[in-house]
XYZ file of N, CA and C in Angstrom:
243
model
N 0.825 -1.199 0.000
C 0.000 0.000 0.000
C 0.864 1.256 0.000
N 2.013 1.168 0.685
C 2.897 2.326 0.743
C 3.419 2.686 -0.648
N 3.724 1.689 -1.455
C 4.224 1.940 -2.812
C 3.191 2.675 -3.654
N 1.933 2.347 -3.498
C 0.872 3.033 -4.245
C 0.815 4.495 -3.847
N 0.934 4.784 -2.544
C 0.928 6.167 -2.077
C 2.141 6.936 -2.601
N 3.296 6.279 -2.632
C 4.501 6.922 -3.155
C 4.308 7.280 -4.622
N 3.726 6.378 -5.396
C 3.486 6.647 -6.816
C 2.485 7.781 -7.016
N 1.432 7.800 -6.217
C 0.417 8.861 -6.342
C 1.000 10.212 -5.960
N 1.682 10.272 -4.826
C 2.273 11.542 -4.379
C 3.366 11.980 -5.345
N 4.161 11.036 -5.859
C 5.185 11.358 -6.849
C 4.584 11.943 -8.112
N 3.470 11.389 -8.558
C 2.800 11.908 -9.747
C 2.280 13.324 -9.522
N 1.728 13.567 -8.350
C 1.209 14.910 -8.043
C 2.346 15.923 -7.957
N 3.440 15.563 -7.306
C 4.588 16.458 -7.194
C 5.180 16.721 -8.576
N 5.322 15.688 -9.394
C 5.852 15.860 -10.743
C 4.953 16.725 -11.612
N 3.644 16.528 -11.521
C 2.702 17.341 -12.288
C 2.738 18.799 -11.837
N 2.835 19.006 -10.525
C 2.917 20.378 -10.007
C 4.199 21.057 -10.460
N 5.309 20.329 -10.454
C 6.580 20.902 -10.908
C 6.510 21.257 -12.385
N 5.900 20.403 -13.192
C 5.736 20.692 -14.612
C 4.842 21.901 -14.846
N 3.789 22.026 -14.043
C 2.885 23.166 -14.191
C 3.557 24.470 -13.754
N 4.335 24.422 -12.693
C 5.008 25.624 -12.202
C 6.050 26.103 -13.205
N 6.800 25.187 -13.797
C 7.848 25.564 -14.744
C 7.312 25.781 -16.157
N 6.065 25.390 -16.388
C 5.431 25.467 -17.708
C 6.179 24.630 -18.746
N 6.926 23.629 -18.282
C 7.648 22.722 -19.170
C 7.086 21.317 -19.102
N 6.006 21.122 -18.417
C 5.482 19.782 -18.225
C 4.344 19.426 -19.148
N 4.073 20.238 -20.161
C 2.956 19.975 -21.055
C 3.078 18.673 -21.811
N 4.280 18.309 -22.196
C 4.484 17.089 -22.975
C 4.805 15.892 -22.095
N 4.867 16.096 -20.795
C 5.205 14.994 -19.895
C 3.987 14.101 -19.697
N 4.186 12.815 -19.768
C 3.115 11.871 -19.490
C 3.076 11.544 -18.014
N 2.181 10.637 -17.647
C 2.040 10.329 -16.225
C 3.237 9.567 -15.697
N 3.905 8.761 -16.521
C 5.105 8.068 -16.056
C 6.224 9.061 -15.798
N 6.362 10.037 -16.682
C 7.378 11.081 -16.481
C 7.081 11.903 -15.241
N 5.812 12.164 -14.980
C 5.442 12.900 -13.770
C 5.817 12.117 -12.522
N 5.554 10.812 -12.528
C 5.903 9.985 -11.379
C 7.414 9.980 -11.170
N 8.165 9.779 -12.254
C 9.627 9.774 -12.143
C 10.163 11.122 -11.676
N 9.632 12.210 -12.241
C 10.075 13.545 -11.823
C 9.759 13.780 -10.349
N 8.610 13.327 -9.893
C 8.237 13.496 -8.491
C 9.099 12.692 -7.548
N 9.359 11.432 -7.883
C 10.143 10.569 -6.995
C 11.615 10.970 -6.999
N 12.183 11.172 -8.187
C 13.594 11.580 -8.265
C 13.767 12.989 -7.704
N 12.821 13.871 -7.996
C 12.867 15.223 -7.451
C 12.742 15.237 -5.941
N 11.949 14.328 -5.403
C 11.824 14.212 -3.955
C 13.153 13.810 -3.339
N 13.793 12.827 -3.927
C 15.094 12.394 -3.436
C 16.100 13.546 -3.523
N 16.131 14.234 -4.665
C 17.059 15.344 -4.863
C 16.794 16.472 -3.868
N 15.533 16.847 -3.717
C 15.175 17.918 -2.799
C 15.508 17.599 -1.357
N 15.257 16.371 -0.951
C 15.558 15.989 0.425
C 17.058 15.864 0.658
N 17.822 15.518 -0.365
C 19.283 15.490 -0.231
C 19.842 16.909 -0.085
N 19.288 17.841 -0.850
C 19.787 19.223 -0.825
C 19.257 20.020 0.363
N 17.982 19.832 0.696
C 17.326 20.702 1.668
C 16.935 20.029 2.977
N 17.039 18.721 3.049
C 16.608 18.025 4.254
C 15.134 17.695 4.183
N 14.612 17.165 5.249
C 13.202 16.739 5.250
C 12.395 17.572 6.241
N 12.199 18.817 5.918
C 11.413 19.705 6.766
C 10.060 19.951 6.110
N 9.137 20.423 6.875
C 7.801 20.697 6.361
C 6.917 19.468 6.441
N 5.711 19.603 5.917
C 4.772 18.478 5.979
C 5.240 17.314 5.111
N 4.919 16.108 5.560
C 5.292 14.890 4.830
C 4.050 14.107 4.447
N 4.151 13.447 3.313
C 3.090 12.568 2.855
C 3.752 11.412 2.125
N 3.411 10.208 2.494
C 3.986 8.979 1.915
C 5.502 8.948 2.078
N 5.996 9.505 3.173
C 7.425 9.490 3.442
C 8.211 10.543 2.692
N 7.537 11.447 1.991
C 8.207 12.508 1.237
C 7.884 13.853 1.867
N 8.922 14.623 2.173
C 8.708 15.985 2.654
C 8.252 16.810 1.452
N 7.076 17.389 1.521
C 6.449 17.977 0.341
C 7.174 19.191 -0.222
N 7.590 20.111 0.614
C 8.210 21.343 0.110
C 9.576 21.065 -0.511
N 10.499 20.376 0.172
C 11.766 20.045 -0.490
C 11.574 19.162 -1.724
N 10.586 18.285 -1.699
C 10.325 17.413 -2.842
C 9.877 18.223 -4.052
N 9.013 19.186 -3.827
C 8.538 20.035 -4.922
C 9.682 20.875 -5.485
N 10.512 21.426 -4.606
C 11.658 22.221 -5.069
C 12.627 21.342 -5.859
N 12.895 20.140 -5.382
C 13.769 19.213 -6.097
C 13.202 18.817 -7.446
N 11.888 18.591 -7.513
C 11.248 18.232 -8.784
C 11.289 19.400 -9.764
N 11.137 20.630 -9.275
C 11.235 21.805 -10.147
C 12.638 21.904 -10.718
N 13.640 21.722 -9.884
C 15.027 21.756 -10.357
C 15.250 20.672 -11.408
N 14.760 19.481 -11.147
C 14.921 18.365 -12.082
C 14.243 18.650 -13.418
N 13.019 19.168 -13.395
C 12.297 19.463 -14.641
C 13.028 20.551 -15.430
N 13.533 21.575 -14.743
C 14.268 22.637 -15.443
C 15.549 22.116 -16.081
N 16.284 21.272 -15.365
C 17.538 20.726 -15.901
C 17.257 19.810 -17.092
N 16.290 18.926 -16.955
C 15.963 18.013 -18.054
C 15.451 18.788 -19.261
N 14.634 19.810 -19.046
C 14.137 20.629 -20.157
C 15.265 21.354 -20.867
N 16.226 21.864 -20.105
C 17.363 22.561 -20.707
C 18.215 21.606 -21.523
N 18.445 20.414 -21.007
C 19.264 19.422 -21.734
C 18.545 18.981 -23.004
N 17.267 18.705 -22.917
C 16.521 18.241 -24.083
C 16.365 19.337 -25.132
N 16.221 20.581 -24.718
C 16.097 21.671 -25.694
C 17.419 21.947 -26.394
N 18.526 21.669 -25.742
C 19.840 21.829 -26.354
C 20.090 20.792 -27.435
N 19.528 19.611 -27.268
C 19.741 18.527 -28.211
C 19.049 18.776 -29.543
N 18.039 19.627 -29.563
C 17.269 19.859 -30.795
C 17.945 20.828 -31.696
């Protein structure tokens, strides 16, 4: 059950990061989940685990980490074109 919550919260965090950066229009739900989970890990490594938590993810650092991840991936992919 915990894995399902992690996937749902990861998808929401990834979708929010894509919406905030306006670079998530072409991202599918799998990309949103990956951006949310990897961004959560990145954010918690950089900022710690402060603020409210859901499914074991600190929401504010996770969102900041996902935003950073979406911006970096968007910059790399736009350079390749």
